GROMACS .gro file of C-alpha atoms in nm:
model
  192
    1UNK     CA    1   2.849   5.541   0.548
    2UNK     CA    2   2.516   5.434   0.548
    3UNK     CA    3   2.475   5.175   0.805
    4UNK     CA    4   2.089   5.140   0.854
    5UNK     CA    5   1.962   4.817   0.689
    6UNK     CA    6   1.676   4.844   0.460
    7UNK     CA    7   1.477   4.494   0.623
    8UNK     CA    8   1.468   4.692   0.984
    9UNK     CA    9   1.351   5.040   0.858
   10UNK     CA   10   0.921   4.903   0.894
   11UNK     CA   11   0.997   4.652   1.172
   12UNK     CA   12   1.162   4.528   1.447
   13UNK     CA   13   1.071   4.204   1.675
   14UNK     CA   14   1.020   4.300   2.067
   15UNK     CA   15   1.334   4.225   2.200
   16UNK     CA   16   1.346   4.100   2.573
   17UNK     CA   17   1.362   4.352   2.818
   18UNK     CA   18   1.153   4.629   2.633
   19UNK     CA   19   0.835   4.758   2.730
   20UNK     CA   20   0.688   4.616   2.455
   21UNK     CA   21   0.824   4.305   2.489
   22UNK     CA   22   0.696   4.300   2.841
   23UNK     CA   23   0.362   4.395   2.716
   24UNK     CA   24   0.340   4.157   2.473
   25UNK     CA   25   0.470   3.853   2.736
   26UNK     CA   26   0.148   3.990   2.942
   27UNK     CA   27  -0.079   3.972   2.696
   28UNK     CA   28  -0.002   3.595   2.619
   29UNK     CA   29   0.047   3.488   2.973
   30UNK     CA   30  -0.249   3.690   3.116
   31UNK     CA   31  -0.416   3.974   2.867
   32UNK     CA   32  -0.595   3.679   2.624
   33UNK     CA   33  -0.724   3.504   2.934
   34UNK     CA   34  -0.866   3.835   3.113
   35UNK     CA   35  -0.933   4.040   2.858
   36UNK     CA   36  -0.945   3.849   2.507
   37UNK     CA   37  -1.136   4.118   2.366
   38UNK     CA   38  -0.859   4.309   2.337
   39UNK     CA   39  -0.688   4.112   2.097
   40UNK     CA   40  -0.913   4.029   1.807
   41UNK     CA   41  -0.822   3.755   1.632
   42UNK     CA   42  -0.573   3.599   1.873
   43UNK     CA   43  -0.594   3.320   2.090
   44UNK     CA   44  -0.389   3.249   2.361
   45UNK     CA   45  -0.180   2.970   2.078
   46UNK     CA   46  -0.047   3.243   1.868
   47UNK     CA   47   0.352   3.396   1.796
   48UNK     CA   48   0.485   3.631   1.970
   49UNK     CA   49   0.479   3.832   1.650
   50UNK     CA   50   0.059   3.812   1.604
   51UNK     CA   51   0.036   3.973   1.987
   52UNK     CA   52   0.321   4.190   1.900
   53UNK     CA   53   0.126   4.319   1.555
   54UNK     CA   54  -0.198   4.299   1.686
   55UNK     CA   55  -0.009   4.548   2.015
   56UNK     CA   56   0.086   4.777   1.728
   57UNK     CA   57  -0.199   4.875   1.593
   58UNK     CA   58  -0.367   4.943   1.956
   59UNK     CA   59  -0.035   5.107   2.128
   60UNK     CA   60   0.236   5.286   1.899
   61UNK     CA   61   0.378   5.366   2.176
   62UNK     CA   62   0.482   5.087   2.364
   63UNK     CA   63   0.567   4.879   2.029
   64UNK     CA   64   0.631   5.147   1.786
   65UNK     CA   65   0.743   4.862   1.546
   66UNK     CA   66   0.559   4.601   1.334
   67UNK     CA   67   0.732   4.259   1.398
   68UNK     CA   68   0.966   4.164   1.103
   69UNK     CA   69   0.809   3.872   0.882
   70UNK     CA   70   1.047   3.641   0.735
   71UNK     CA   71   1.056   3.577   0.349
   72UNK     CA   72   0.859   3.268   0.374
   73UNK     CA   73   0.560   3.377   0.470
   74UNK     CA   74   0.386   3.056   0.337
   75UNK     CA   75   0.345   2.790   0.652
   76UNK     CA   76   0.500   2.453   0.475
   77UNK     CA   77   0.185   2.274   0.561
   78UNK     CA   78   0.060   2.457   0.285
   79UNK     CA   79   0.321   2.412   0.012
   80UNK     CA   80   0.466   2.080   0.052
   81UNK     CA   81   0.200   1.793  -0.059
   82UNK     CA   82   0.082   1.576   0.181
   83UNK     CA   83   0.231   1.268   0.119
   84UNK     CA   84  -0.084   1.018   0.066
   85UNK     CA   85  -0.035   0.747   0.234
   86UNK     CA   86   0.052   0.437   0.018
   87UNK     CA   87  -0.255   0.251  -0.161
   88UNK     CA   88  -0.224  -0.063  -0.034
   89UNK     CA   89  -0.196  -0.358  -0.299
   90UNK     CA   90  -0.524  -0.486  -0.466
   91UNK     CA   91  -0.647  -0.812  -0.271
   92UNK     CA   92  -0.574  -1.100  -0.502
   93UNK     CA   93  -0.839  -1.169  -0.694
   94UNK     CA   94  -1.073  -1.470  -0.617
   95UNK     CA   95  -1.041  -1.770  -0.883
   96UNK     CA   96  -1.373  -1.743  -1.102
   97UNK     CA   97  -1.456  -2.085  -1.210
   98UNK     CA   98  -1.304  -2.003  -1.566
   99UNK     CA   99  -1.012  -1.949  -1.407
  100UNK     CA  100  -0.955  -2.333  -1.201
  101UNK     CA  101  -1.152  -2.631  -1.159
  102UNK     CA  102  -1.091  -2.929  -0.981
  103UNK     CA  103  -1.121  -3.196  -1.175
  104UNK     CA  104  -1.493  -3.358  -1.083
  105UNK     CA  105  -1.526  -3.727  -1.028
  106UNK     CA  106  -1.648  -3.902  -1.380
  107UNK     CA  107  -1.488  -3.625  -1.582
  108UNK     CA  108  -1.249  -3.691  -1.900
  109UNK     CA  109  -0.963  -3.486  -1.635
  110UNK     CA  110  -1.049  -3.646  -1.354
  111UNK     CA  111  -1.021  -4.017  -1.506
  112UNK     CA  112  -0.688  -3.913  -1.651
  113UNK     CA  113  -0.543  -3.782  -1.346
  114UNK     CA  114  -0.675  -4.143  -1.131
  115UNK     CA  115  -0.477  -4.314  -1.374
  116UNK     CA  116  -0.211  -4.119  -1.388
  117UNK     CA  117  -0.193  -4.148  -0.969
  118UNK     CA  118  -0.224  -4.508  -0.999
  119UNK     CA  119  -0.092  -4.645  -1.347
  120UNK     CA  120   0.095  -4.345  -1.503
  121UNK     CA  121   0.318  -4.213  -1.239
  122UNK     CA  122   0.477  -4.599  -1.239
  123UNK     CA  123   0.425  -4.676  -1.627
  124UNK     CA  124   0.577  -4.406  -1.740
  125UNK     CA  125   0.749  -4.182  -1.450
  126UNK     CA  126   0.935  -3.963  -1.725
  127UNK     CA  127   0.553  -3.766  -1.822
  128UNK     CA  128   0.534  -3.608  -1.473
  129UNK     CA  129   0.850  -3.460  -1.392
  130UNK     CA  130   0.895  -3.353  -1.052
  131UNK     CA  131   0.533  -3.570  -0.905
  132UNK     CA  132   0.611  -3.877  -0.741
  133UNK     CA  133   0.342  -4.179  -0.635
  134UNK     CA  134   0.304  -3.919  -0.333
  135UNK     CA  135   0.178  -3.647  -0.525
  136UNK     CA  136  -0.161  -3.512  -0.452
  137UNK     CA  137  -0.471  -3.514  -0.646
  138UNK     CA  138  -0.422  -3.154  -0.741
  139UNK     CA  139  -0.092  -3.203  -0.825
  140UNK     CA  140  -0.121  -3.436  -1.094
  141UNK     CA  141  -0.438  -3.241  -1.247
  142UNK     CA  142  -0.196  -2.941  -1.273
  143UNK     CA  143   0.035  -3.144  -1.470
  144UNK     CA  144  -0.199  -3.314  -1.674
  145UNK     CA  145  -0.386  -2.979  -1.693
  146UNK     CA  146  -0.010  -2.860  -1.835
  147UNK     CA  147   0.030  -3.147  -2.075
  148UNK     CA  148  -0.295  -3.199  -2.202
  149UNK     CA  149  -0.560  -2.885  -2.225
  150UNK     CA  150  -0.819  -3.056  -2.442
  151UNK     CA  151  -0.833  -3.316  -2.128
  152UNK     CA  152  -0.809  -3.107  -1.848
  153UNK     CA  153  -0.907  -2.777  -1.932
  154UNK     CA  154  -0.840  -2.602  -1.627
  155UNK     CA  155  -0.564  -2.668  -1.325
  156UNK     CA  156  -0.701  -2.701  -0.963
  157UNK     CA  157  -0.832  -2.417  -0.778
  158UNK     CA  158  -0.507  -2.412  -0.501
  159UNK     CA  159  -0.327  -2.248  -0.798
  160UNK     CA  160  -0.214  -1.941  -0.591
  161UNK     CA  161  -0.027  -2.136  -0.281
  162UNK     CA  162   0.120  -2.336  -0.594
  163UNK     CA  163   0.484  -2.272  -0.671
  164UNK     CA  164   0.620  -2.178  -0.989
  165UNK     CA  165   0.314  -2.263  -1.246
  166UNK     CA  166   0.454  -2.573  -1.472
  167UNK     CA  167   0.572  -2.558  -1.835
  168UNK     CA  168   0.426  -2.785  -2.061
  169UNK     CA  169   0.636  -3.094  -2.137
  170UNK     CA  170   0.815  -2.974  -2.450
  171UNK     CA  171   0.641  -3.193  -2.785
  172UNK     CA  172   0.927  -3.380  -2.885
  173UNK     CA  173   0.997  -3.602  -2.592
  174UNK     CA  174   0.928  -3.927  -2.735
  175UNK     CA  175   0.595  -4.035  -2.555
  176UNK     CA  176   0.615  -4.418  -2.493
  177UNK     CA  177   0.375  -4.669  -2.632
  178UNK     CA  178   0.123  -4.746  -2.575
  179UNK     CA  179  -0.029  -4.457  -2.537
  180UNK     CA  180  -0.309  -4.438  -2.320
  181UNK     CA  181  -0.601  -4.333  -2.488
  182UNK     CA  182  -0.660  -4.046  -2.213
  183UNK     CA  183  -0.971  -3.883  -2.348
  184UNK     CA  184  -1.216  -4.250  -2.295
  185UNK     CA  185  -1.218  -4.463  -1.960
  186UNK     CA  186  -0.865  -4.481  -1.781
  187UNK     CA  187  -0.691  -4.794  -1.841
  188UNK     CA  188  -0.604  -4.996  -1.564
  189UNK     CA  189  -0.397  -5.274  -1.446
  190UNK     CA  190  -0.630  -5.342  -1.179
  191UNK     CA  191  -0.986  -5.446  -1.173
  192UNK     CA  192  -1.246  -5.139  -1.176
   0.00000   0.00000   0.00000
């Protein structure tokens, strides 16, 4: 039978030992230093197999054989993508004054949330759920901000260290009377 395999028939890699294989160990241990001229296109960082092709061409007789490429000739540096590296998440987005406001001393808001710090929160408890007389400034604006849009058009400007942003108080609790009239002056138990 026919025992010679096709791949081998152009090509065979230096194999220790041989006098190419000693040639080409020379020329990357000593030949690119001393004489680089001799190996165009080389540098002393190439394969075995570039010094052993580049040996070829220049000395059939020492390496009568081409080293054998493998089927992927294609480095994968080439093929595989780089893998970008992740975009990193937009920086949150600064609060434009249509977005918050805090409530400005001698506004409609900012008299509704002073009496709802001082008279509200112990008149009526039940219209801020989950503020107690401890609450902060911006705390009750966000909740009167929730209840009442037409009075407080916009919620404080801390909104993003805020938790969970607050639901409006569904319409049909039962509001009770009276009623503060929370678009004039705040009402007050005390005197101004």
């Amino acid at each position: 039978g026919n025992h010679s395999s096709l791949g081998n028939l152009e090509c065979e890699d230096a194999k220790p030992g041989s006098a190419c294989y000693t040639k080409v160990a020379w020329a990357m241990s000593d030949g690119i230093y001393k004489h680089p001229n001799w190996y165009p296109g080389l540098t002393p960082n190439s394969t075995v197999k570039d010094f052993q092709r580049v040996i070829h061409k220049l000395d059939k007789v020492t390496c009568p054989d081409n080293p054998c490429v493998s089927s992927s000739t294609s480095p994968p540096s080439t093929t595989a993508p780089t893998q970008a590296p992740a975009p990193l998440p937009p920086a949150p987005r600064p609060a434009s004054p249509l977005d918050c406001e805090d409530a400005k001393p001698g506004s409609a808001c900012y008299k509704s949330v002073a009496w709802a710090m001082t008279d509200g929160i112990h008149a009526a408890p039940g219209w801020f759920p989950g503020l107690t007389p401890n609450s902060t400034f911006k705390d009750f604006q966000r909740q009167m901000h929730a209840r009442n849009i037409a009075v407080c058009p916009y919620p404080p400007c801390d909104t993003a260290a805020a938790p969970s942003p607050l639901t409006p108080a569904p319409a049909q609790i039962p509001i009770p009377a009276p009623v503060p009239n929370l678009a004039g002056p705040a009402p007050t138990s005390e005197p101004a």
